[in-house]
């Protein structure tokens, strides 16, 4: 057991640090991390710079624009990139989920054409999976794809599609055969989000922001060459995406412990700073051990990966713990402000309203990429080996499955 | 970076588990729980023969000098097996106090005997309900004699020697407390076994009435020495707690798989699955934090202060969660003497109190984070 860098790791760290210091965006980038045109341009510029110098998606094979970095090197890079990593938020879905799916199941042409552009930030991708009637029950989806000559015609609706409004491409799971059991009649594609017949409607969230969308498909045509995997193999293909999704979503959020800790020192409580209150200290301790536990668990996973072991369903822990922890932390941080905590207006709120944002954002964190309940099922079934849930729809053809919707 | 135990350490863990499965079975633990013996003598002898008592003691003092990572591995298995022996008192507390503050002569004298399994050691601090602080220690020492009453003292009734904290100054601050080594078989020492929540770990009320006391460390340094001993012991107890949590989780899992209700194994009900998933998550986070503590302990890193408190809080919560929810999964059977669930429920509580309670360690953790950030 050794936490120090090996000589090779130290050399890699020095190289990364030097490059970042010489190339980092000018101060003020922090105000342009949003998902508006300005924010996206700032993100794209940093991504392109990294890509040209070989620092983008470093764990990918070199043929796709990566540098075949080890899991530990990936950790070192993200430590060195630090808060600049926020600029990568807009690319998480493309780089974390879509590109691995294309690498595993796409045609040679699709890999060559798209994967390097996803790495360089030139193309932003989204993931068209969830539907109004099938979120956690993903395989219950109803969006249809019908073959007409060399093309497929898509009709239906997706929902909760992050970034669809600025995405260039999306990966799409559809039903191609309603006469077989629900997992068997699915097929995956990717498409240009500006294809005729695609309509994108932003969804206003509890936070007032609109990060997600509804996406409608009316006779949208996709060439057969944009199919990912075999016809009817969509479920298997989607598992690649979902497995990567949990890794990407869990790892993509900070624990925010440090900000909370600092705030408890400056906000006044009944007897001095909030941090001097025994109840606050107990809560801080509970959050800290979870934040440290996640960091140390990640280090254990990285050590296992670097010894050649495959990533397991253990990654589900990260998103499960982070979502709950962030939600509770943010709520308490508003409590500590007492009456003033109701103010979320950025120029008046404590910390620019950061805790208010987490208070609302954590709600989605606990649902997206697998709800807390689905993640507990995964841990129970795949790690602890407990029986699967009883499935009354298992062997029924999809079009015979009862549904509340019709 | 490498955040894993080595293959040799994993092998040691397997050996330890195998040994304890045969020597610290439920039957062995229950022999101590139900009988009048304070600990399991054959198991204690076996542990001494395996060299575990001297695993982390340097070779120059008769130990194996393997290191702390090895001791952590052993601790996890002792916790899993709810081992009914005075291992923690002797190794994590008594021997660590001597290592931290003893003279060369004291180290030679006591550590060799610990390594050889010839003596049992204890640490005597608490004197009444509430936190142990420099203020609450009323036992006093002067002129080489110690007077006062300590309770509870883990393994105080079986210990040959104890490290005892006593007042040597008139103030109420840390500088008024010093440590002493007392021969528990000497004149003026009386130890009576007392009932506790976990009869598999013996505790005593110990009265010192002018007993001969040999100073350990400089006068007034008692608290500083204890701080160091507690940090190091917190990591080791943390591994025992992780081992216990893991055992309780596995016990709950196995029972849920085999127990049928409403025509299905209860393990197929989401309410049970989610409970077990939460137990698993708590245990894994605690394990990861314990690993970090093990690294800090083995390298004596500056991070030890924070890492030890993190491991302590995390492992205490995980063992509590797993030991109580294991009973819940067992339903009514879990509340019977016959089922083993209560062995972990008892041990979990004793381990959560032995180094000071959870709220105190949470407070200690935050204090250390404040110090670290201020530095």
XYZ file of C-alpha atoms in Angstrom:
781
model
C 0.000 0.000 0.000
C 1.553 3.248 -1.108
C -0.027 6.607 -1.850
C 3.013 8.225 -3.265
C 3.520 8.518 -7.007
C 5.862 6.021 -8.605
C 8.675 7.736 -10.554
C 6.694 7.300 -13.795
C 3.549 8.682 -12.166
C 5.476 11.645 -10.770
C 6.902 12.372 -14.217
C 3.429 12.171 -15.736
C 2.065 14.517 -13.060
C 4.843 17.044 -13.638
C 4.237 16.952 -17.382
C 0.476 17.448 -16.930
C 0.966 20.261 -14.429
C 3.410 22.062 -16.665
C 1.165 21.841 -19.699
C -1.908 23.048 -17.777
C 0.005 25.978 -16.287
C 1.189 27.049 -19.731
C -2.123 26.601 -21.508
C -4.935 27.204 -19.042
C -7.684 29.646 -20.021
C -7.312 33.204 -18.754
C -8.944 34.096 -15.439
C -12.611 34.789 -15.736
C -13.376 31.452 -17.394
C -15.285 30.514 -14.236
C -18.107 32.882 -15.134
C -18.515 31.205 -18.508
C -19.110 27.584 -17.551
C -22.856 27.651 -18.306
C -24.603 25.796 -21.072
C -25.299 28.947 -23.089
C -23.460 29.806 -26.302
C -20.681 31.608 -24.448
C -20.217 28.788 -21.946
C -20.165 26.123 -24.637
C -17.629 28.088 -26.686
C -15.353 28.355 -23.637
C -15.687 24.616 -22.999
C -15.016 23.750 -26.633
C -11.920 25.940 -26.786
C -10.353 24.253 -23.733
C -11.282 20.790 -24.994
C -9.773 21.441 -28.438
C -6.570 22.718 -26.893
C -6.301 19.594 -24.747
C -7.055 17.368 -27.712
C -4.422 18.946 -29.958
C -1.809 18.444 -27.235
C -2.891 14.879 -26.452
C -4.581 15.561 -23.109
C -8.187 14.783 -24.057
C -9.816 11.469 -23.113
C -6.384 10.235 -22.186
C -7.578 6.741 -21.231
C -8.866 6.089 -24.766
C -6.732 4.200 -27.285
C -4.482 6.431 -29.403
C -6.399 5.549 -32.594
C -9.387 7.440 -31.168
C -7.407 10.449 -30.027
C -6.517 9.270 -26.529
C -3.103 8.254 -25.238
C -3.906 4.852 -23.709
C -3.326 6.233 -20.221
C -3.551 3.969 -17.170
C -6.415 4.387 -14.684
C -3.980 5.963 -12.233
C -2.779 8.447 -14.835
C -6.398 9.360 -15.429
C -6.797 10.124 -11.725
C -3.592 12.156 -11.729
C -4.775 14.139 -14.743
C -8.106 14.954 -13.132
C -6.352 15.979 -9.901
C -4.126 18.327 -11.857
C -6.915 19.668 -14.062
C -8.823 20.438 -10.853
C -11.650 22.926 -11.161
C -10.945 23.367 -14.869
C -12.555 19.950 -15.166
C -15.923 21.726 -14.862
C -15.447 22.853 -18.433
C -15.792 19.227 -19.484
C -19.336 18.920 -18.106
C -20.939 19.521 -21.466
C -18.981 16.612 -22.997
C -19.651 14.015 -20.279
C -22.476 12.262 -22.108
C -20.631 12.100 -25.421
C -17.274 11.099 -23.983
C -18.495 9.070 -21.047
C -21.350 7.131 -22.633
C -21.826 7.601 -26.382
C -18.224 7.204 -27.528
C -17.628 3.969 -25.537
C -20.824 2.583 -27.094
C -19.701 3.523 -30.608
C -16.227 2.102 -29.956
C -17.790 -1.192 -28.857
C -20.640 -1.526 -31.341
C -20.270 1.042 -34.146
C -19.128 0.459 -37.726
C -15.543 1.254 -38.652
C -16.794 4.337 -40.501
C -18.760 5.550 -37.475
C -15.745 5.132 -35.204
C -13.408 7.000 -37.541
C -15.881 9.735 -38.336
C -17.203 10.514 -34.855
C -15.082 9.293 -31.971
C -12.137 11.688 -32.482
C -14.606 14.585 -32.891
C -16.237 13.662 -29.591
C -12.798 13.644 -27.964
C -11.884 17.047 -29.390
C -15.174 18.597 -28.336
C -16.099 19.397 -31.929
C -19.240 17.283 -31.606
C -21.526 17.302 -28.578
C -23.649 14.192 -28.167
C -26.751 13.282 -26.208
C -28.356 10.035 -25.159
C -31.956 9.347 -26.229
C -33.026 6.564 -23.879
C -35.745 7.468 -21.369
C -39.384 7.824 -22.323
C -42.367 9.177 -20.404
C -43.572 5.626 -19.678
C -40.184 3.964 -19.366
C -37.533 5.500 -17.203
C -36.201 2.885 -14.828
C -38.094 0.242 -16.848
C -35.985 1.219 -19.843
C -36.845 -1.866 -21.906
C -40.503 -0.831 -21.777
C -39.823 1.907 -24.355
C -42.247 2.531 -27.219
C -40.424 4.703 -29.758
C -40.709 2.720 -32.993
C -38.211 2.183 -35.787
C -39.496 0.641 -39.028
C -37.300 -0.445 -41.909
C -38.023 1.137 -45.307
C -35.397 0.184 -47.870
C -31.986 1.233 -46.597
C -33.490 3.543 -44.005
C -35.311 3.340 -40.735
C -38.292 5.558 -39.950
C -38.545 6.686 -36.339
C -41.715 7.769 -34.535
C -42.155 8.385 -30.838
C -40.931 10.467 -27.929
C -37.973 10.604 -25.565
C -37.679 12.577 -22.339
C -35.059 13.756 -19.803
C -32.576 14.158 -22.644
C -29.745 16.254 -21.195
C -28.304 18.747 -23.627
C -30.491 17.743 -26.610
C -30.920 21.451 -27.363
C -27.235 21.955 -28.068
C -26.226 18.403 -29.077
C -25.044 17.650 -32.593
C -25.728 13.925 -32.472
C -27.526 11.458 -30.240
C -27.612 7.737 -29.637
C -31.127 6.380 -29.773
C -32.731 3.175 -28.605
C -35.921 2.090 -30.374
C -38.366 -0.785 -30.615
C -38.104 -2.637 -33.904
C -40.260 -5.652 -33.029
C -43.233 -5.419 -30.646
C -44.133 -9.088 -31.156
C -41.272 -10.507 -29.110
C -40.381 -10.176 -25.399
C -39.554 -6.622 -24.450
C -35.763 -6.931 -24.186
C -35.539 -8.749 -27.508
C -37.193 -6.315 -29.884
C -34.903 -3.300 -29.391
C -32.365 -1.764 -31.766
C -29.853 1.091 -31.304
C -28.978 3.882 -33.734
C -27.273 7.229 -33.783
C -28.578 10.250 -35.587
C -27.956 13.869 -36.485
C -30.038 15.913 -34.042
C -30.861 18.363 -36.835
C -32.556 15.670 -38.932
C -35.965 16.647 -40.292
C -38.782 15.521 -38.003
C -36.821 15.977 -34.736
C -38.453 18.474 -32.345
C -36.770 19.453 -29.078
C -38.709 21.037 -26.211
C -36.841 22.096 -23.071
C -38.317 20.948 -19.749
C -38.405 23.500 -16.970
C -37.013 21.851 -13.833
C -37.681 22.428 -10.148
C -34.600 24.642 -10.103
C -36.077 26.865 -12.811
C -33.312 25.820 -15.174
C -33.742 23.754 -18.328
C -30.999 21.178 -18.724
C -33.266 18.383 -19.936
C -35.587 18.119 -22.903
C -38.431 16.259 -24.462
C -37.519 15.061 -27.956
C -40.195 14.136 -30.485
C -39.657 12.020 -33.601
C -42.083 12.331 -36.504
C -41.078 10.187 -39.467
C -37.400 10.835 -38.827
C -35.232 8.898 -41.294
C -31.965 7.250 -40.235
C -29.765 5.350 -42.733
C -29.134 1.702 -41.811
C -25.409 2.499 -41.733
C -26.076 4.414 -38.486
C -27.270 1.328 -36.667
C -25.224 0.316 -33.573
C -25.112 -3.465 -33.257
C -27.510 -5.966 -34.798
C -31.239 -5.522 -35.234
C -32.851 -6.791 -32.027
C -29.603 -6.462 -30.076
C -30.359 -3.001 -28.727
C -30.655 -4.102 -25.120
C -27.171 -5.577 -25.119
C -25.784 -2.434 -26.771
C -27.550 -0.200 -24.254
C -25.914 -2.034 -21.365
C -22.532 -0.740 -22.559
C -23.928 2.775 -22.379
C -25.565 2.290 -18.991
C -22.493 0.766 -17.383
C -20.413 3.702 -18.555
C -23.139 6.115 -17.509
C -22.908 5.169 -13.847
C -19.161 5.575 -13.912
C -19.415 8.938 -15.658
C -22.314 10.385 -13.663
C -20.972 9.230 -10.290
C -17.500 10.504 -10.993
C -18.628 13.744 -12.580
C -19.917 15.402 -9.437
C -17.833 16.974 -6.691
C -18.634 16.112 -3.077
C -18.579 19.850 -2.168
C -17.405 19.034 1.343
C -14.717 21.723 1.365
C -17.146 24.509 0.425
C -19.584 23.402 3.116
C -16.829 23.168 5.690
C -15.577 26.676 4.899
C -19.073 28.095 5.048
C -19.734 26.740 8.533
C -16.739 28.761 9.718
C -18.078 32.091 8.500
C -21.823 31.826 9.166
C -22.825 32.794 12.691
C -24.715 30.349 14.876
C -26.177 30.819 18.342
C -22.764 30.689 19.998
C -20.145 31.824 17.539
C -19.507 30.219 14.175
C -21.857 27.463 13.014
C -18.956 25.012 13.052
C -18.762 25.364 16.836
C -22.257 23.917 17.173
C -22.125 20.251 18.214
C -25.002 19.277 15.918
C -23.300 20.902 12.934
C -20.018 19.187 13.758
C -21.699 15.782 13.841
C -23.229 16.377 10.431
C -19.950 17.617 9.000
C -18.244 14.488 10.293
C -20.838 12.255 8.666
C -20.457 14.003 5.312
C -16.702 13.961 5.546
C -16.464 10.222 6.139
C -18.688 9.637 3.105
C -16.711 12.016 0.904
C -13.467 10.413 2.077
C -15.007 6.965 1.702
C -15.881 7.672 -1.921
C -12.428 9.046 -2.675
C -10.754 6.076 -1.019
C -13.118 3.629 -2.708
C -12.220 5.195 -6.031
C -8.538 4.751 -5.198
C -9.185 1.097 -4.439
C -11.016 0.687 -7.752
C -8.204 2.392 -9.631
C -5.651 0.102 -7.982
C -7.738 -2.912 -8.966
C -8.083 -1.637 -12.547
C -4.364 -1.025 -12.806
C -3.814 -4.645 -11.781
C -5.908 -5.668 -14.749
C -9.205 -6.315 -12.983
C -12.429 -5.283 -14.741
C -14.611 -2.518 -13.279
C -17.472 -4.090 -11.357
C -20.973 -3.008 -10.366
C -19.329 -1.561 -7.254
C -19.239 1.727 -9.187
C -22.924 2.053 -8.336
C -21.925 3.009 -4.795
C -20.523 6.318 -5.906
C -23.627 7.828 -7.460
C -25.887 6.441 -4.737
C -23.876 7.957 -1.895
C -23.078 11.244 -3.645
C -26.670 12.062 -4.539
C -28.022 11.539 -1.035
C -25.039 13.213 0.601
C -25.224 16.325 -1.592
C -28.948 16.694 -1.082
C -28.678 16.488 2.705
C -25.617 18.714 2.843
C -27.238 21.440 0.762
C -30.388 21.351 2.864
C -28.407 21.761 6.077
C -26.316 24.543 4.549
C -29.551 26.476 3.952
C -30.688 25.713 7.526
C -27.465 27.171 8.862
C -28.240 30.474 7.160
C -31.516 30.546 9.045
C -34.166 32.840 7.547
C -31.646 34.242 5.096
C -31.370 30.784 3.547
C -34.507 31.366 1.496
C -32.616 33.809 -0.722
C -31.337 32.189 -3.896
C -30.773 35.349 -5.920
C -27.153 35.016 -6.964
C -25.979 38.529 -6.033
C -27.495 38.280 -2.546
C -27.231 34.585 -1.722
C -24.415 33.093 0.353
C -21.731 31.672 -1.956
C -23.548 32.981 -5.003
C -26.397 30.568 -4.373
C -24.220 27.523 -4.885
C -25.940 25.548 -2.137
C -29.364 26.441 -3.502
C -28.307 25.053 -6.855
C -27.113 21.813 -5.266
C -30.312 21.627 -3.229
C -32.260 21.365 -6.465
C -29.680 19.642 -8.654
C -29.264 16.758 -6.196
C -32.911 15.868 -6.755
C -32.053 14.940 -10.341
C -28.753 13.367 -9.357
C -30.650 10.762 -7.351
C -32.764 9.878 -10.403
C -30.628 10.245 -13.540
C -28.470 7.360 -14.688
C -30.383 4.948 -12.456
C -32.459 5.951 -9.436
C -31.250 5.277 -5.912
C -33.660 2.336 -5.901
C -32.314 0.853 -9.140
C -28.739 1.248 -7.860
C -29.632 -0.572 -4.639
C -31.127 -3.350 -6.738
C -27.922 -3.550 -8.768
C -25.785 -3.791 -5.626
C -28.125 -6.357 -4.090
C -28.370 -8.533 -7.194
C -24.963 -8.232 -8.859
C -22.685 -7.711 -5.885
C -24.470 -9.606 -3.125
C -26.069 -12.190 -5.422
C -29.652 -11.762 -4.199
C -32.538 -12.895 -6.430
C -33.822 -10.580 -9.163
C -37.170 -8.888 -8.812
C -40.154 -10.901 -9.962
C -40.911 -9.944 -13.573
C -44.473 -10.536 -14.637
C -43.674 -9.178 -18.128
C -40.626 -11.340 -18.714
C -41.798 -13.804 -21.345
C -44.757 -11.890 -22.743
C -44.524 -10.367 -26.216
C -44.138 -6.613 -25.755
C -47.528 -5.813 -27.308
C -49.283 -8.093 -24.756
C -47.755 -6.426 -21.679
C -50.391 -4.584 -19.630
C -49.712 -0.883 -19.336
C -51.474 1.847 -17.436
C -51.103 4.122 -20.433
C -53.492 2.247 -22.735
C -0.110 4.806 -6.119
C -1.188 1.383 -4.957
C -4.170 1.098 -2.664
C -4.328 -2.615 -2.072
C -2.890 -5.081 0.370
C -0.018 -7.106 -1.100
C -0.355 -10.734 -2.082
C 1.573 -11.745 1.037
C -0.791 -9.718 3.202
C -3.783 -11.307 1.492
C -2.296 -14.726 2.156
C -1.874 -13.839 5.822
C -5.518 -12.792 5.894
C -6.616 -16.127 4.456
C -4.508 -18.011 6.979
C -5.900 -15.911 9.811
C -9.451 -16.520 8.656
C -8.901 -20.259 8.420
C -7.298 -20.407 11.838
C -10.059 -18.375 13.463
C -12.813 -20.370 11.783
C -11.518 -23.440 13.557
C -10.510 -21.837 16.866
C -13.002 -19.001 17.267
C -16.182 -20.606 16.007
C -19.585 -19.617 17.303
C -19.234 -22.523 19.757
C -15.954 -21.123 21.099
C -17.330 -17.610 21.439
C -20.426 -18.932 23.176
C -18.335 -20.891 25.634
C -17.058 -17.546 26.920
C -20.431 -15.828 26.594
C -22.227 -18.483 28.630
C -19.477 -19.549 31.023
C -17.382 -17.938 33.713
C -14.060 -17.788 31.904
C -12.934 -14.229 31.123
C -11.434 -15.206 27.756
C -10.685 -18.239 25.616
C -7.307 -19.586 26.821
C -6.705 -22.056 23.957
C -7.432 -19.405 21.359
C -5.144 -16.957 23.151
C -2.364 -19.545 23.200
C -2.891 -20.283 19.520
C -2.791 -16.592 18.619
C 0.475 -16.235 20.539
C 1.939 -19.240 18.728
C 0.949 -17.758 15.367
C 3.069 -14.741 16.313
C 0.159 -12.302 15.987
C 0.816 -10.635 19.338
C 4.196 -9.495 18.076
C 3.223 -8.896 14.450
C 3.924 -5.173 14.612
C 6.469 -5.246 17.446
C 10.035 -4.718 16.186
C 12.289 -7.767 16.138
C 14.668 -6.136 18.623
C 11.883 -6.423 21.214
C 11.052 -10.007 20.418
C 8.338 -9.316 17.830
C 8.045 -10.452 14.244
C 8.433 -6.885 12.998
C 6.100 -7.568 10.088
C 4.432 -4.190 10.232
C 1.110 -2.485 10.773
C -0.498 -3.495 7.511
C -0.132 -7.087 8.669
C -1.614 -6.229 12.047
C -4.565 -4.541 10.289
C -5.203 -7.694 8.293
C -5.191 -9.772 11.489
C -7.438 -7.243 13.265
C -10.063 -7.506 10.520
C -10.220 -11.268 10.944
C -10.354 -11.050 14.756
C -13.331 -8.727 14.372
C -15.023 -11.021 11.891
C -14.615 -13.932 14.311
C -15.747 -11.913 17.389
C -12.610 -13.354 18.993
C -13.042 -13.668 22.787
C -9.458 -12.787 23.763
C -7.677 -9.734 25.271
C -5.883 -9.000 21.989
C -6.834 -5.353 21.541
C -6.066 -4.426 25.160
C -2.685 -6.089 25.012
C -1.560 -5.177 21.501
C -3.313 -1.984 20.347
C -3.338 -0.267 23.734
C -0.801 -1.612 26.212
C 1.998 -2.448 23.754
C 1.372 0.704 21.711
C 1.627 2.873 24.826
C 4.965 1.267 25.699
C 6.175 1.655 22.113
C 5.101 5.294 22.095
C 6.607 6.353 25.408
C 8.604 3.557 27.035
C 12.299 3.695 27.810
C 14.549 1.242 26.047
C 14.515 -0.872 29.189
C 10.705 -0.828 29.426
C 10.386 -1.784 25.796
C 12.757 -4.714 26.272
C 10.993 -5.866 29.394
C 7.335 -5.604 28.399
C 7.267 -5.951 24.637
C 9.202 -9.199 24.653
C 6.695 -10.653 27.072
C 3.771 -9.393 24.984
C 5.283 -10.907 21.834
C 5.808 -14.234 23.554
C 2.242 -14.298 24.861
C 3.514 -14.298 28.442
C 1.574 -11.285 29.641
C -1.793 -9.657 29.108
C -1.890 -5.871 29.142
C -4.624 -3.306 29.709
C -5.180 0.429 29.572
C -6.980 2.003 32.544
C -8.531 5.435 31.925
C -12.251 5.783 32.624
C -13.486 6.493 36.149
C -17.196 7.168 35.676
C -19.983 8.035 33.252
C -19.198 10.591 30.561
C -16.119 11.487 28.629
C -12.614 10.760 29.851
C -10.956 14.169 30.071
C -8.071 15.541 32.141
C -10.750 16.925 34.481
C -12.529 13.629 35.121
C -9.395 11.702 36.061
C -9.286 11.742 39.844
C -6.827 8.884 40.444
C -3.590 10.402 41.607
C 0.021 9.381 41.821
C 2.917 10.646 43.885
C 6.079 9.177 45.304
C 5.781 6.119 43.073
C 2.362 5.148 44.451
C -1.014 5.328 42.758
C -4.450 5.621 44.337
C -7.870 5.663 42.726
C -10.584 3.618 41.058
C -10.856 2.851 37.366
C -13.935 1.471 35.655
C -14.503 -0.005 33.259
C -11.079 -1.408 32.424
C -11.162 -3.764 29.448
C -9.449 -7.015 30.497
C -8.565 -5.415 33.830
C -9.387 -8.642 35.685
C -6.987 -10.737 33.604
C -4.226 -8.242 32.880
C -0.742 -8.772 34.278
C 0.196 -5.160 33.720
C -1.795 -2.041 33.019
C -0.958 1.395 31.752
C -2.813 3.750 34.065
C -3.548 7.462 33.699
C -3.331 9.431 36.937
C -3.235 13.011 38.162
C 0.219 14.303 39.026
C -0.471 18.006 38.889
C -3.032 20.200 40.580
C -4.510 21.786 37.461
C -7.297 20.435 35.289
C -5.436 20.722 32.004
C -3.687 18.048 29.981
C -0.372 18.719 31.672
C -1.725 17.449 34.982
C -1.999 13.861 33.765
C 0.797 11.286 33.604
C 0.947 7.618 32.674
C 2.201 4.735 34.813
C 2.743 1.033 34.435
C 1.254 -0.970 37.279
C 1.855 -4.637 38.043
C -1.709 -5.843 38.455
C -0.632 -8.687 40.731
C 1.135 -6.359 43.176
C -0.006 -5.195 46.581
C -2.651 -2.490 46.647
C -4.357 -3.562 43.400
C -7.806 -5.081 43.430
C -9.632 -6.054 40.226
C -13.215 -7.306 40.151
C -14.945 -8.485 36.975
C -18.075 -6.519 36.120
C -21.070 -7.218 33.885
C -21.030 -5.468 30.522
C -22.990 -5.520 27.264
C -20.492 -8.014 25.821
C -19.433 -10.848 28.143
C -17.103 -12.190 25.446
C -14.812 -9.281 26.287
C -13.978 -9.096 29.954
C -14.127 -5.821 31.893
C -13.254 -4.955 35.476
C -13.461 -2.390 38.213
C -9.886 -1.821 39.364
C -8.984 -0.186 42.653
C -5.476 1.105 43.322
C -4.671 1.716 46.957
C -1.120 2.981 47.121
C -0.023 0.487 44.466
C 3.539 0.748 43.118
C 3.532 2.776 39.897
C 6.361 2.949 37.358
C 6.287 6.140 35.247
C 5.698 5.715 31.513
C 6.924 8.731 29.592
C 7.666 12.122 31.077
C 5.484 13.595 33.824
C 2.646 15.663 32.421
C 2.934 14.010 29.035
C 0.176 11.456 29.666
C -2.403 13.098 27.466
C -0.061 13.614 24.527
C 0.963 9.949 24.658
C -2.656 8.819 24.840
C -3.482 10.954 21.808
C -0.925 9.079 19.784
C -1.993 5.680 21.141
C -5.654 6.444 20.422
C -4.989 7.440 16.827
C -3.096 4.274 16.164
C -5.601 2.089 18.010
C -8.492 3.756 16.146
C -7.238 2.339 12.863
C -6.765 -1.139 14.335
C -10.157 -1.164 16.039
C -11.524 0.157 12.735
C -10.364 -3.006 11.017
C -11.983 -5.151 13.717
C -15.200 -3.207 13.165
C -15.024 -3.614 9.381
C -14.480 -7.351 9.847
C -17.478 -7.514 12.168
C -19.651 -5.465 9.811
C -18.732 -7.728 6.913
C -19.558 -10.831 8.958
C -22.935 -9.406 10.012
C -23.706 -8.482 6.398
C -22.881 -12.000 5.221
C -24.922 -13.514 8.027
C -27.918 -11.408 7.012
C -27.454 -12.257 3.349
C -27.251 -15.991 3.967
C -30.279 -15.984 6.216
C -32.322 -13.941 3.724
C -31.466 -16.386 0.937
C -32.591 -19.413 2.899
C -35.600 -18.033 4.737
C -38.902 -18.239 2.810
C -42.009 -16.152 3.410
C -45.018 -15.615 1.175
C -43.631 -18.378 -1.027
C -40.341 -16.613 -1.807
C -36.912 -16.248 -0.218
C -37.088 -13.013 1.759
C -33.912 -11.972 -0.105
C -36.145 -11.428 -3.142
C -38.126 -8.653 -1.444
C -36.934 -5.189 -2.319
C -37.249 -3.993 1.252
C -34.670 -6.616 2.279
C -32.498 -6.163 -0.812
C -32.247 -2.428 -0.272
C -31.431 -2.899 3.394
C -28.610 -5.273 2.475
C -27.389 -2.887 -0.233
C -27.170 -0.086 2.339
C -25.261 -2.369 4.712
C -22.866 -3.197 1.886
C -22.340 0.481 1.018
C -21.634 1.424 4.642
C -19.173 -1.456 4.968
C -17.320 -0.653 1.750
C -16.947 3.040 2.574
C -15.661 2.073 6.020
C -13.280 -0.440 4.491
C -11.880 2.149 2.083
C -11.417 4.613 4.932
C -9.774 1.909 7.043
C -7.344 1.222 4.179
C -6.373 4.871 4.138
C -5.921 4.722 7.905
C -3.767 1.608 7.516
C -1.508 3.392 5.084
C -1.205 6.411 7.391
C -0.540 4.140 10.373
C 2.081 2.063 8.591
C 3.961 5.118 7.321
C 3.289 7.298 10.361
C 2.114 9.928 7.875
C 1.058 13.437 8.979
C -2.399 12.491 7.661
C -2.756 9.922 10.474
C -4.705 12.284 12.734
C -7.462 12.856 10.164
C -7.280 9.378 8.635
C -7.601 7.647 12.019
C -10.668 9.654 13.053
C -12.209 9.087 9.628
C -11.655 5.336 9.881
C -12.966 5.293 13.443
C -16.221 7.155 12.732
C -16.844 5.325 9.504
C -16.195 1.851 10.918
C -18.208 2.493 14.068
C -21.216 3.557 12.013
C -20.879 0.648 9.600
C -20.672 -1.995 12.333
C -23.598 -0.466 14.183
C -25.671 -0.402 11.001
C -24.806 -3.978 10.008
C -25.115 -5.526 13.455
C -28.538 -4.046 14.128
C -29.967 -4.574 10.638
C -28.704 -8.161 10.649
C -31.049 -8.792 13.572
C -33.873 -7.053 11.725
C -33.385 -9.292 8.667
C -33.551 -12.338 10.938
C -36.880 -11.157 12.362
C -37.903 -12.756 15.655
C -35.151 -15.361 15.386
C -32.621 -12.556 15.549
C -33.806 -11.664 19.026
C -33.128 -15.141 20.409
C -30.084 -16.140 22.409
C -29.755 -19.155 20.144
C -28.967 -17.191 16.970
C -25.555 -15.527 16.694
C -26.813 -12.085 15.692
C -26.422 -10.711 19.207
C -22.727 -11.602 19.309
C -22.123 -8.847 16.751
C -24.676 -6.489 18.261
C -22.843 -6.744 21.595
C -19.356 -6.507 20.147
C -20.329 -3.569 17.955
C -21.406 -1.556 20.989
C -18.311 -2.393 23.023
C -16.024 -1.484 20.142
C -17.889 1.778 19.589
C -17.265 2.809 23.204
C -13.871 1.384 23.979
C -11.883 4.348 22.630
C -14.476 6.969 23.425
C -17.907 7.392 21.898
C -18.945 8.211 18.358
C -19.930 11.861 19.028
C -16.523 12.449 20.591
C -14.744 11.007 17.586
C -16.864 13.047 15.231
C -15.873 16.128 17.177
C -12.243 15.014 17.086
C -12.441 14.516 13.317
C -13.768 18.025 12.725
C -11.193 19.534 15.120
C -8.470 17.851 13.140
C -9.840 19.083 9.846
C -9.859 22.590 11.327
C -6.249 22.189 12.441
C -5.229 20.787 9.067
C -6.838 23.649 7.182
C -5.341 26.198 9.521
C -1.862 24.735 9.072
